[in-house]
Each structure stands twice: as C-alpha cells, then as structure tokens.
Amino acid sequence: GQLPQILSALDGANPLAANWIRAAVDTIAERDLKEQGILPKAELESFVMDETHAPRARRLAFEWLARVDESAPDRIIPNLLHDPSVEFRRDAVARLLDEANSLLEEGQTEAALAVFQKALTGARDLDQVKAIVTELSNHEIEVDVPKHFGFITEWKIIGPFDNTDEKGFDLVNPPEEKIDLSAKHEGKSGPVDWVSHTTEDDYGVVDFITAIVKENAVTAYAMAEFYSPEEQPVELRWGCINANKVWLNGELLASHEVYQAGMEVDQYFAEGTLKPGRNVILVKVCHNNMSESWAQDWKFQLRVCDPVGTAIHSEPPSK
C-alpha cells in the first residue's frame, strides 16, 4: 500500500537516488506478489495517470500495474497520445500505427489516413514520424516536417573564416563578439559578409558548401532570430558532423570539438531560456583539412522544442 508514496520519491531524484528507489519498489512489489498475490491496482493506476509525477516513476508504476492487470495497457495507453512522458507517447503512437496499417490492409483508406494524422499529433520520435509521413505522402497528403519538429530553416550565414590546423575552434572571430549583419569581416581568403540562406531540407539541414563555398580548414557561422511571446525554457537540439558551438543570446550553451563523427537529428542538445521578444541563436561550425571523400561534409541542423520534443515556433511581431 505504500508503493505510490515510495514511487513519488522518484520525483526530482538524481540518478543514484533513483536507482535505489527503483530497487526498493521492485523488491517490495516482488515480495507482495509472492506472499499475497496482489498489488494496490487502483492506487498504481491513479499514480500512472497523474502527470505531475516524474515520467520514470509513472512508467515503473505502469509496468507493475500491467503485471497484475492485463487490461491496463489497453485501458491506459490510448489516453496518453499527448502525455509528457516520451515513452508513453511512443506506446500510444505505436498502437495507432498498428490500427492505421490494419485499416489499410482492410481497404479502409480514408479511415486509415485519419488515424495516421491523429498519430502524427503525438509522435515525437524520428522513426515514427518518418513512417507516418511516408504513408501520408503516398496518399498525396503533405506534412510540414520542419514545422512539426521545430527546425529552423531561415538563417543568416557568414564565412569562411580560417580553421587551419583546427585552430579556428577556439579562435574568437567577430561574430562571436558582436553580430552586425551589415558588417564585412576579414575571412580566410578575403572579406566576407552575412548572406541569407533558406534550407529546403525536411530536417533543416544547412549545407555550408551549398550556401557559401566548398573549402577545407574553414569555419562558418549561422545566425537565426527567434521571437518568443514570453520568457520560457527551451531545448535547442542539433546535429552536426563537424566541430561546433551554439550560443543563445550570447551565452555559450555547448561546444563539441569533434570532426566526422556522423550527424543525426537530436545528436546534441542544451537547455536554455528564451526571453520575451527577439532572441539570437548563433551556431559555429568548423570543417577540418581532411582530404578523404567521406570527410567533405560541412553542415548542421537545429531545432527548438520542449523536453518532450514538441516544437516551439518563433512568433515574430506582426508588421
């Protein structure tokens, strides 16, 4: 009967404490099942449905509830499509995808597409979103993928600056000191200035080779303005195959001096706070001097979202 109280101790617990608490929950639940064959099902279900508790605590409660109540997953999961727990959302989306695919097999195309669209509203994992987008596109329903994820597609770019011998990563170039979109600066091979760039890639990939120049041992910067109606916490998530740094309103959030490590959505992330009105996101990307064909990419992608991965969009003031 004390399981919900112990589970609530996971709220805000650090990883070490969480491991101990989980071990306690598992030990108590195993003992009670062995000795009495029951667990407090109603209390556990109430705990699962209480979104104020930590996702890992709710998940653990759900796993134990499902062991003593086989009907619990069918009763609970369909209601968690927009849950703050990423795991519960994924489960809910997976069920809808199964339902939609079954409807397609039965020839109920219109009903299936409606279920796919419903699933998309809760989907945050890349594989599930891709599966949904593919099915909808196959039936001529287009999805604004960048908007769904919150990828920034409009940038101001400047470069190339020098990165000979990979010294450019720590070198402070003018954009790091002050962003003046009308200014010209001395680049690696002459004056450089800011240019506008819009990426058409579904996943927000900005390719500096396409945008400015193909060259090795160089550094470039990308700047985006982001308008928020209020102060709010956000996550910046990005992928980059090159060494990179990211600032929000002049504050360095993260730096990764890694070259040719691959690139994927949400490869890196950092927490930040948007201020009301105009915010500035600055990205620095350094390309080294490797000559191999597989080492020629110079690109990144970045999105703005909440901890669940739900897109947060810029809201520029109306003109």
mmCIF file of C-alpha atoms in Angstrom:
data_model
loop_
_atom_site.group_PDB
_atom_site.id
_atom_site.type_symbol
_atom_site.label_atom_id
_atom_site.label_comp_id
_atom_site.label_asym_id
_atom_site.label_seq_id
_atom_site.Cartn_x
_atom_site.Cartn_y
_atom_site.Cartn_z
ATOM 1 C CA GLY A 1 0.000 0.000 0.000
ATOM 2 C CA GLN A 2 2.981 2.301 0.406
ATOM 3 C CA LEU A 3 4.211 1.791 -3.159
ATOM 4 C CA PRO A 4 2.726 5.061 -4.514
ATOM 5 C CA GLN A 5 4.411 7.028 -1.717
ATOM 6 C CA ILE A 6 7.754 5.384 -2.459
ATOM 7 C CA LEU A 7 7.301 5.903 -6.195
ATOM 8 C CA SER A 8 6.699 9.610 -5.613
ATOM 9 C CA ALA A 9 10.217 9.838 -4.183
ATOM 10 C CA LEU A 10 11.445 9.464 -7.770
ATOM 11 C CA ASP A 11 10.118 12.953 -8.491
ATOM 12 C CA GLY A 12 13.234 15.079 -8.816
ATOM 13 C CA ALA A 13 15.567 12.288 -7.649
ATOM 14 C CA ASN A 14 19.100 12.250 -9.037
ATOM 15 C CA PRO A 15 20.202 9.130 -10.969
ATOM 16 C CA LEU A 16 21.899 7.465 -7.981
ATOM 17 C CA ALA A 17 18.928 8.000 -5.692
ATOM 18 C CA ALA A 18 16.550 6.905 -8.450
ATOM 19 C CA ASN A 19 18.371 3.572 -8.791
ATOM 20 C CA TRP A 20 17.987 2.897 -5.077
ATOM 21 C CA ILE A 21 14.339 3.891 -5.042
ATOM 22 C CA ARG A 22 13.572 1.735 -8.062
ATOM 23 C CA ALA A 23 15.292 -1.209 -6.365
ATOM 24 C CA ALA A 24 13.118 -0.653 -3.294
ATOM 25 C CA VAL A 25 9.942 -0.538 -5.380
ATOM 26 C CA ASP A 26 10.876 -3.715 -7.233
ATOM 27 C CA THR A 27 11.766 -5.558 -4.009
ATOM 28 C CA ILE A 28 8.528 -4.591 -2.271
ATOM 29 C CA ALA A 29 6.363 -5.399 -5.283
ATOM 30 C CA GLU A 30 8.045 -8.766 -5.877
ATOM 31 C CA ARG A 31 7.648 -9.684 -2.207
ATOM 32 C CA ASP A 32 3.986 -8.731 -2.083
ATOM 33 C CA LEU A 33 3.183 -10.598 -5.266
ATOM 34 C CA LYS A 34 4.900 -13.694 -3.937
ATOM 35 C CA GLU A 35 3.347 -13.567 -0.470
ATOM 36 C CA GLN A 36 -0.097 -12.119 -1.198
ATOM 37 C CA GLY A 37 -0.529 -12.259 -4.982
ATOM 38 C CA ILE A 38 -1.835 -8.674 -5.134
ATOM 39 C CA LEU A 39 -0.715 -5.095 -5.601
ATOM 40 C CA PRO A 40 -2.698 -1.860 -4.994
ATOM 41 C CA LYS A 41 -4.024 -1.635 -8.559
ATOM 42 C CA ALA A 42 -6.303 1.367 -8.139
ATOM 43 C CA GLU A 43 -3.571 3.386 -6.433
ATOM 44 C CA LEU A 44 -0.988 2.434 -9.037
ATOM 45 C CA GLU A 45 -3.306 3.412 -11.887
ATOM 46 C CA SER A 46 -4.055 6.733 -10.242
ATOM 47 C CA PHE A 47 -0.303 7.313 -9.941
ATOM 48 C CA VAL A 48 0.259 6.481 -13.612
ATOM 49 C CA MET A 49 -2.373 8.971 -14.723
ATOM 50 C CA ASP A 50 -1.014 11.785 -12.550
ATOM 51 C CA GLU A 51 1.159 13.825 -14.932
ATOM 52 C CA THR A 52 2.732 15.767 -12.087
ATOM 53 C CA HIS A 53 4.893 12.754 -11.229
ATOM 54 C CA ALA A 54 8.219 12.058 -12.919
ATOM 55 C CA PRO A 55 7.876 10.052 -16.162
ATOM 56 C CA ARG A 56 10.224 7.319 -14.895
ATOM 57 C CA ALA A 57 8.133 6.925 -11.733
ATOM 58 C CA ARG A 58 4.901 6.698 -13.707
ATOM 59 C CA ARG A 59 6.472 4.194 -16.085
ATOM 60 C CA LEU A 60 7.596 1.982 -13.233
ATOM 61 C CA ALA A 61 4.130 2.106 -11.689
ATOM 62 C CA PHE A 62 2.642 1.196 -15.071
ATOM 63 C CA GLU A 63 4.951 -1.794 -15.508
ATOM 64 C CA TRP A 64 3.935 -3.230 -12.148
ATOM 65 C CA LEU A 65 0.270 -2.487 -12.752
ATOM 66 C CA ALA A 66 0.403 -4.306 -16.087
ATOM 67 C CA ARG A 67 1.762 -7.403 -14.344
ATOM 68 C CA VAL A 68 -1.334 -7.711 -12.169
ATOM 69 C CA ASP A 69 -3.915 -6.236 -14.550
ATOM 70 C CA GLU A 70 -3.692 -7.440 -18.159
ATOM 71 C CA SER A 71 -6.371 -4.965 -19.219
ATOM 72 C CA ALA A 72 -4.404 -1.947 -18.003
ATOM 73 C CA PRO A 73 -2.369 -1.273 -21.183
ATOM 74 C CA ASP A 74 -5.459 -1.321 -23.403
ATOM 75 C CA ARG A 75 -7.272 0.965 -20.996
ATOM 76 C CA ILE A 76 -4.459 3.418 -20.291
ATOM 77 C CA ILE A 77 -2.128 3.755 -23.275
ATOM 78 C CA PRO A 78 -4.700 5.094 -25.802
ATOM 79 C CA ASN A 79 -5.233 8.090 -23.499
ATOM 80 C CA LEU A 80 -1.549 9.057 -23.446
ATOM 81 C CA LEU A 81 -1.009 10.317 -27.005
ATOM 82 C CA HIS A 82 -0.097 13.787 -25.715
ATOM 83 C CA ASP A 83 1.471 12.737 -22.450
ATOM 84 C CA PRO A 84 4.590 14.474 -21.081
ATOM 85 C CA SER A 85 6.261 11.066 -20.928
ATOM 86 C CA VAL A 86 8.065 10.308 -24.207
ATOM 87 C CA GLU A 87 7.773 6.555 -23.577
ATOM 88 C CA PHE A 88 4.014 6.674 -23.065
ATOM 89 C CA ARG A 89 3.595 8.814 -26.187
ATOM 90 C CA ARG A 90 5.590 6.315 -28.203
ATOM 91 C CA ASP A 91 3.389 3.468 -26.991
ATOM 92 C CA ALA A 92 0.234 5.398 -27.881
ATOM 93 C CA VAL A 93 1.540 6.274 -31.344
ATOM 94 C CA ALA A 94 2.605 2.661 -31.953
ATOM 95 C CA ARG A 95 -0.921 1.476 -31.248
ATOM 96 C CA LEU A 96 -2.369 3.998 -33.670
ATOM 97 C CA LEU A 97 0.124 2.964 -36.357
ATOM 98 C CA ASP A 98 -0.920 -0.665 -35.919
ATOM 99 C CA GLU A 99 -4.561 0.390 -36.180
ATOM 100 C CA ALA A 100 -3.936 2.502 -39.279
ATOM 101 C CA ASN A 101 -1.971 -0.225 -41.031
ATOM 102 C CA SER A 102 -4.727 -2.739 -40.292
ATOM 103 C CA LEU A 103 -7.285 -0.373 -41.791
ATOM 104 C CA LEU A 104 -5.143 -0.024 -44.913
ATOM 105 C CA GLU A 105 -4.996 -3.792 -45.265
ATOM 106 C CA GLU A 106 -8.789 -3.890 -44.989
ATOM 107 C CA GLY A 107 -9.095 -1.314 -47.742
ATOM 108 C CA GLN A 108 -10.400 1.410 -45.429
ATOM 109 C CA THR A 109 -8.001 4.039 -46.752
ATOM 110 C CA GLU A 110 -9.843 7.157 -45.618
ATOM 111 C CA ALA A 111 -10.201 5.885 -42.055
ATOM 112 C CA ALA A 112 -6.550 4.793 -42.019
ATOM 113 C CA LEU A 113 -5.316 8.215 -43.115
ATOM 114 C CA ALA A 114 -7.334 9.865 -40.367
ATOM 115 C CA VAL A 115 -5.649 7.599 -37.805
ATOM 116 C CA PHE A 116 -2.197 8.353 -39.258
ATOM 117 C CA GLN A 117 -2.910 12.076 -38.934
ATOM 118 C CA LYS A 118 -4.073 11.596 -35.350
ATOM 119 C CA ALA A 119 -0.887 9.666 -34.577
ATOM 120 C CA LEU A 120 1.234 12.475 -36.019
ATOM 121 C CA THR A 121 -0.121 14.948 -33.460
ATOM 122 C CA GLY A 122 1.533 12.964 -30.690
ATOM 123 C CA ALA A 123 4.543 11.499 -32.495
ATOM 124 C CA ARG A 124 7.925 12.889 -31.450
ATOM 125 C CA ASP A 125 10.334 10.052 -32.268
ATOM 126 C CA LEU A 126 12.017 10.328 -35.655
ATOM 127 C CA ASP A 127 11.290 6.772 -36.801
ATOM 128 C CA GLN A 128 7.585 7.058 -36.051
ATOM 129 C CA VAL A 129 7.263 10.470 -37.684
ATOM 130 C CA LYS A 130 9.052 9.199 -40.809
ATOM 131 C CA ALA A 131 6.725 6.201 -41.012
ATOM 132 C CA ILE A 132 3.661 8.433 -40.734
ATOM 133 C CA VAL A 133 4.955 10.988 -43.228
ATOM 134 C CA THR A 134 5.734 8.229 -45.733
ATOM 135 C CA GLU A 135 2.222 6.794 -45.557
ATOM 136 C CA LEU A 136 0.566 10.208 -45.809
ATOM 137 C CA SER A 137 2.816 11.228 -48.715
ATOM 138 C CA ASN A 138 1.954 8.001 -50.514
ATOM 139 C CA HIS A 139 -1.635 9.237 -50.456
ATOM 140 C CA GLU A 140 -0.740 12.795 -51.510
ATOM 141 C CA ILE A 141 -1.084 14.300 -48.042
ATOM 142 C CA GLU A 142 1.915 16.527 -47.445
ATOM 143 C CA VAL A 143 3.336 17.145 -43.982
ATOM 144 C CA ASP A 144 5.367 20.212 -42.998
ATOM 145 C CA VAL A 145 8.148 18.200 -41.381
ATOM 146 C CA PRO A 146 10.339 21.176 -40.354
ATOM 147 C CA LYS A 147 7.353 22.779 -38.640
ATOM 148 C CA HIS A 148 6.423 19.545 -36.894
ATOM 149 C CA PHE A 149 9.889 19.194 -35.380
ATOM 150 C CA GLY A 150 10.663 22.888 -34.969
ATOM 151 C CA PHE A 151 13.673 23.003 -37.299
ATOM 152 C CA ILE A 152 14.927 26.487 -38.080
ATOM 153 C CA THR A 153 15.092 26.948 -41.847
ATOM 154 C CA GLU A 154 15.852 30.674 -42.191
ATOM 155 C CA TRP A 155 19.432 31.670 -41.392
ATOM 156 C CA LYS A 156 21.996 34.404 -41.901
ATOM 157 C CA ILE A 157 25.387 32.876 -42.727
ATOM 158 C CA ILE A 158 28.913 34.261 -42.811
ATOM 159 C CA GLY A 159 32.247 32.670 -43.728
ATOM 160 C CA PRO A 160 34.602 31.148 -44.424
ATOM 161 C CA PHE A 161 36.990 32.038 -41.616
ATOM 162 C CA ASP A 162 40.261 30.192 -41.083
ATOM 163 C CA ASN A 163 40.472 26.797 -39.371
ATOM 164 C CA THR A 164 43.974 25.794 -40.411
ATOM 165 C CA ASP A 165 45.315 23.059 -38.115
ATOM 166 C CA GLU A 166 41.902 23.133 -36.383
ATOM 167 C CA LYS A 167 42.854 26.328 -34.547
ATOM 168 C CA GLY A 168 39.632 28.056 -35.532
ATOM 169 C CA PHE A 169 37.553 26.242 -32.932
ATOM 170 C CA ASP A 170 38.988 28.334 -30.100
ATOM 171 C CA LEU A 171 39.663 31.408 -32.213
ATOM 172 C CA VAL A 172 37.198 34.200 -31.445
ATOM 173 C CA ASN A 173 36.014 35.662 -34.747
ATOM 174 C CA PRO A 174 33.978 38.906 -34.955
ATOM 175 C CA PRO A 175 30.517 37.204 -34.993
ATOM 176 C CA GLU A 176 31.252 35.824 -31.521
ATOM 177 C CA GLU A 177 31.866 39.324 -30.190
ATOM 178 C CA LYS A 178 29.078 41.204 -31.932
ATOM 179 C CA ILE A 179 26.573 40.338 -34.617
ATOM 180 C CA ASP A 180 26.295 43.161 -37.134
ATOM 181 C CA LEU A 181 24.511 41.938 -40.238
ATOM 182 C CA SER A 182 25.709 44.952 -42.233
ATOM 183 C CA ALA A 183 29.382 44.442 -41.399
ATOM 184 C CA LYS A 184 32.123 42.920 -43.539
ATOM 185 C CA HIS A 185 34.885 40.957 -41.838
ATOM 186 C CA GLU A 186 38.225 39.582 -42.921
ATOM 187 C CA GLY A 187 37.772 35.929 -43.744
ATOM 188 C CA LYS A 188 40.218 33.204 -44.657
ATOM 189 C CA SER A 189 40.763 34.412 -48.214
ATOM 190 C CA GLY A 190 39.325 37.923 -48.154
ATOM 191 C CA PRO A 191 36.335 39.941 -46.965
ATOM 192 C CA VAL A 192 33.189 38.068 -46.024
ATOM 193 C CA ASP A 193 29.702 39.298 -45.167
ATOM 194 C CA TRP A 194 26.395 37.920 -43.983
ATOM 195 C CA VAL A 195 24.153 36.246 -46.568
ATOM 196 C CA SER A 196 20.608 34.959 -46.253
ATOM 197 C CA HIS A 197 20.062 31.241 -46.580
ATOM 198 C CA THR A 198 16.901 29.141 -46.542
ATOM 199 C CA THR A 199 17.199 25.389 -46.331
ATOM 200 C CA GLU A 200 14.609 23.319 -48.170
ATOM 201 C CA ASP A 201 15.615 20.121 -46.391
ATOM 202 C CA ASP A 202 12.804 18.388 -44.489
ATOM 203 C CA TYR A 203 15.064 18.001 -41.473
ATOM 204 C CA GLY A 204 16.510 21.503 -41.509
ATOM 205 C CA VAL A 205 19.985 20.589 -42.784
ATOM 206 C CA VAL A 206 22.102 23.642 -43.635
ATOM 207 C CA ASP A 207 24.927 22.824 -46.055
ATOM 208 C CA PHE A 208 27.651 25.474 -45.959
ATOM 209 C CA ILE A 209 29.181 24.137 -49.155
ATOM 210 C CA THR A 210 25.957 24.927 -50.982
ATOM 211 C CA ALA A 211 25.355 28.157 -49.106
ATOM 212 C CA ILE A 212 28.805 29.763 -49.361
ATOM 213 C CA VAL A 213 31.809 27.780 -50.639
ATOM 214 C CA LYS A 214 33.458 24.363 -50.874
ATOM 215 C CA GLU A 215 36.728 24.594 -48.981
ATOM 216 C CA ASN A 216 38.589 22.730 -46.259
ATOM 217 C CA ALA A 217 40.067 24.023 -42.991
ATOM 218 C CA VAL A 218 37.371 26.657 -42.606
ATOM 219 C CA THR A 219 34.862 27.979 -40.094
ATOM 220 C CA ALA A 220 31.409 29.477 -40.686
ATOM 221 C CA TYR A 221 28.646 30.954 -38.555
ATOM 222 C CA ALA A 222 24.880 30.755 -38.863
ATOM 223 C CA MET A 223 22.561 33.143 -37.016
ATOM 224 C CA ALA A 224 18.820 32.967 -36.547
ATOM 225 C CA GLU A 225 16.406 35.339 -34.869
ATOM 226 C CA PHE A 226 13.793 33.655 -32.710
ATOM 227 C CA TYR A 227 10.833 35.561 -31.266
ATOM 228 C CA SER A 228 9.122 34.398 -28.110
ATOM 229 C CA PRO A 229 5.900 35.907 -26.703
ATOM 230 C CA GLU A 230 7.166 35.302 -23.167
ATOM 231 C CA GLU A 231 10.085 34.051 -21.153
ATOM 232 C CA GLN A 232 10.161 30.285 -21.452
ATOM 233 C CA PRO A 233 12.565 27.374 -21.016
ATOM 234 C CA VAL A 234 13.502 25.553 -24.209
ATOM 235 C CA GLU A 235 15.785 22.877 -25.518
ATOM 236 C CA LEU A 236 17.994 23.511 -28.518
ATOM 237 C CA ARG A 237 18.672 20.223 -30.260
ATOM 238 C CA TRP A 238 21.017 19.900 -33.189
ATOM 239 C CA GLY A 239 23.025 17.550 -35.334
ATOM 240 C CA CYS A 240 26.426 18.377 -36.812
ATOM 241 C CA ILE A 241 29.108 16.283 -38.469
ATOM 242 C CA ASN A 242 31.757 18.914 -37.676
ATOM 243 C CA ALA A 243 33.134 20.641 -34.586
ATOM 244 C CA ASN A 244 30.503 23.067 -33.322
ATOM 245 C CA LYS A 245 29.472 25.641 -30.742
ATOM 246 C CA VAL A 246 25.999 27.019 -30.023
ATOM 247 C CA TRP A 247 25.059 30.265 -28.293
ATOM 248 C CA LEU A 248 21.684 31.627 -27.190
ATOM 249 C CA ASN A 249 21.583 35.387 -26.656
ATOM 250 C CA GLY A 250 25.353 35.499 -26.320
ATOM 251 C CA GLU A 251 25.548 32.669 -23.782
ATOM 252 C CA LEU A 252 27.572 29.663 -24.901
ATOM 253 C CA LEU A 253 25.331 26.659 -24.308
ATOM 254 C CA ALA A 254 27.541 23.870 -25.618
ATOM 255 C CA SER A 255 30.665 23.096 -27.627
ATOM 256 C CA HIS A 256 31.799 19.870 -29.266
ATOM 257 C CA GLU A 257 35.246 19.673 -30.833
ATOM 258 C CA VAL A 258 34.502 16.519 -32.800
ATOM 259 C CA TYR A 259 35.079 16.022 -36.521
ATOM 260 C CA GLN A 260 33.455 13.473 -38.853
ATOM 261 C CA ALA A 261 31.529 11.751 -36.061
ATOM 262 C CA GLY A 262 28.388 11.396 -38.166
ATOM 263 C CA MET A 263 25.269 13.527 -37.935
ATOM 264 C CA GLU A 264 21.757 12.734 -36.788
ATOM 265 C CA VAL A 265 18.671 14.514 -35.529
ATOM 266 C CA ASP A 266 18.993 15.490 -31.842
ATOM 267 C CA GLN A 267 22.627 14.416 -31.759
ATOM 268 C CA TYR A 268 23.357 17.215 -29.273
ATOM 269 C CA PHE A 269 21.098 19.239 -27.013
ATOM 270 C CA ALA A 270 21.270 22.037 -24.481
ATOM 271 C CA GLU A 271 18.780 23.750 -22.214
ATOM 272 C CA GLY A 272 18.257 27.482 -22.413
ATOM 273 C CA THR A 273 15.768 30.214 -21.681
ATOM 274 C CA LEU A 274 14.089 32.393 -24.283
ATOM 275 C CA LYS A 275 13.480 35.967 -23.230
ATOM 276 C CA PRO A 276 10.336 37.828 -24.327
ATOM 277 C CA GLY A 277 10.727 39.230 -27.827
ATOM 278 C CA ARG A 278 13.810 38.823 -30.003
ATOM 279 C CA ASN A 279 16.342 36.099 -29.264
ATOM 280 C CA VAL A 280 19.508 35.279 -31.187
ATOM 281 C CA ILE A 281 20.772 31.766 -31.858
ATOM 282 C CA LEU A 282 24.351 31.543 -33.146
ATOM 283 C CA VAL A 283 25.988 28.383 -34.454
ATOM 284 C CA LYS A 284 29.693 27.963 -35.224
ATOM 285 C CA VAL A 285 30.728 25.052 -37.439
ATOM 286 C CA CYS A 286 34.384 24.182 -38.107
ATOM 287 C CA HIS A 287 35.455 21.987 -41.033
ATOM 288 C CA ASN A 288 38.950 20.496 -40.858
ATOM 289 C CA ASN A 289 41.516 19.700 -43.547
ATOM 290 C CA MET A 290 40.869 16.003 -44.131
ATOM 291 C CA SER A 291 41.014 15.211 -47.851
ATOM 292 C CA GLU A 292 39.117 11.903 -47.908
ATOM 293 C CA SER A 293 35.874 11.993 -49.854
ATOM 294 C CA TRP A 294 33.856 10.857 -46.836
ATOM 295 C CA ALA A 295 35.174 13.801 -44.805
ATOM 296 C CA GLN A 296 33.922 16.622 -47.001
ATOM 297 C CA ASP A 297 30.572 17.387 -45.370
ATOM 298 C CA TRP A 298 30.197 20.780 -43.684
ATOM 299 C CA LYS A 299 26.671 21.026 -42.333
ATOM 300 C CA PHE A 300 24.330 21.146 -39.351
ATOM 301 C CA GLN A 301 20.635 21.188 -38.383
ATOM 302 C CA LEU A 302 18.983 22.758 -35.343
ATOM 303 C CA ARG A 303 15.537 22.795 -33.818
ATOM 304 C CA VAL A 304 13.821 24.444 -30.850
ATOM 305 C CA CYS A 305 11.498 22.355 -28.682
ATOM 306 C CA ASP A 306 10.359 21.461 -25.184
ATOM 307 C CA PRO A 307 11.741 18.490 -23.171
ATOM 308 C CA VAL A 308 9.262 16.120 -24.827
ATOM 309 C CA GLY A 309 10.439 17.196 -28.287
ATOM 310 C CA THR A 310 7.356 19.238 -29.131
ATOM 311 C CA ALA A 311 8.273 22.079 -31.476
ATOM 312 C CA ILE A 312 8.403 25.641 -30.184
ATOM 313 C CA HIS A 313 7.970 28.111 -33.038
ATOM 314 C CA SER A 314 9.229 31.622 -33.465
ATOM 315 C CA GLU A 315 6.419 34.183 -33.311
ATOM 316 C CA PRO A 316 7.702 37.364 -34.979
ATOM 317 C CA PRO A 317 5.752 40.526 -34.240
ATOM 318 C CA SER A 318 3.185 41.380 -36.889
ATOM 319 C CA LYS A 319 4.310 44.056 -39.324
#
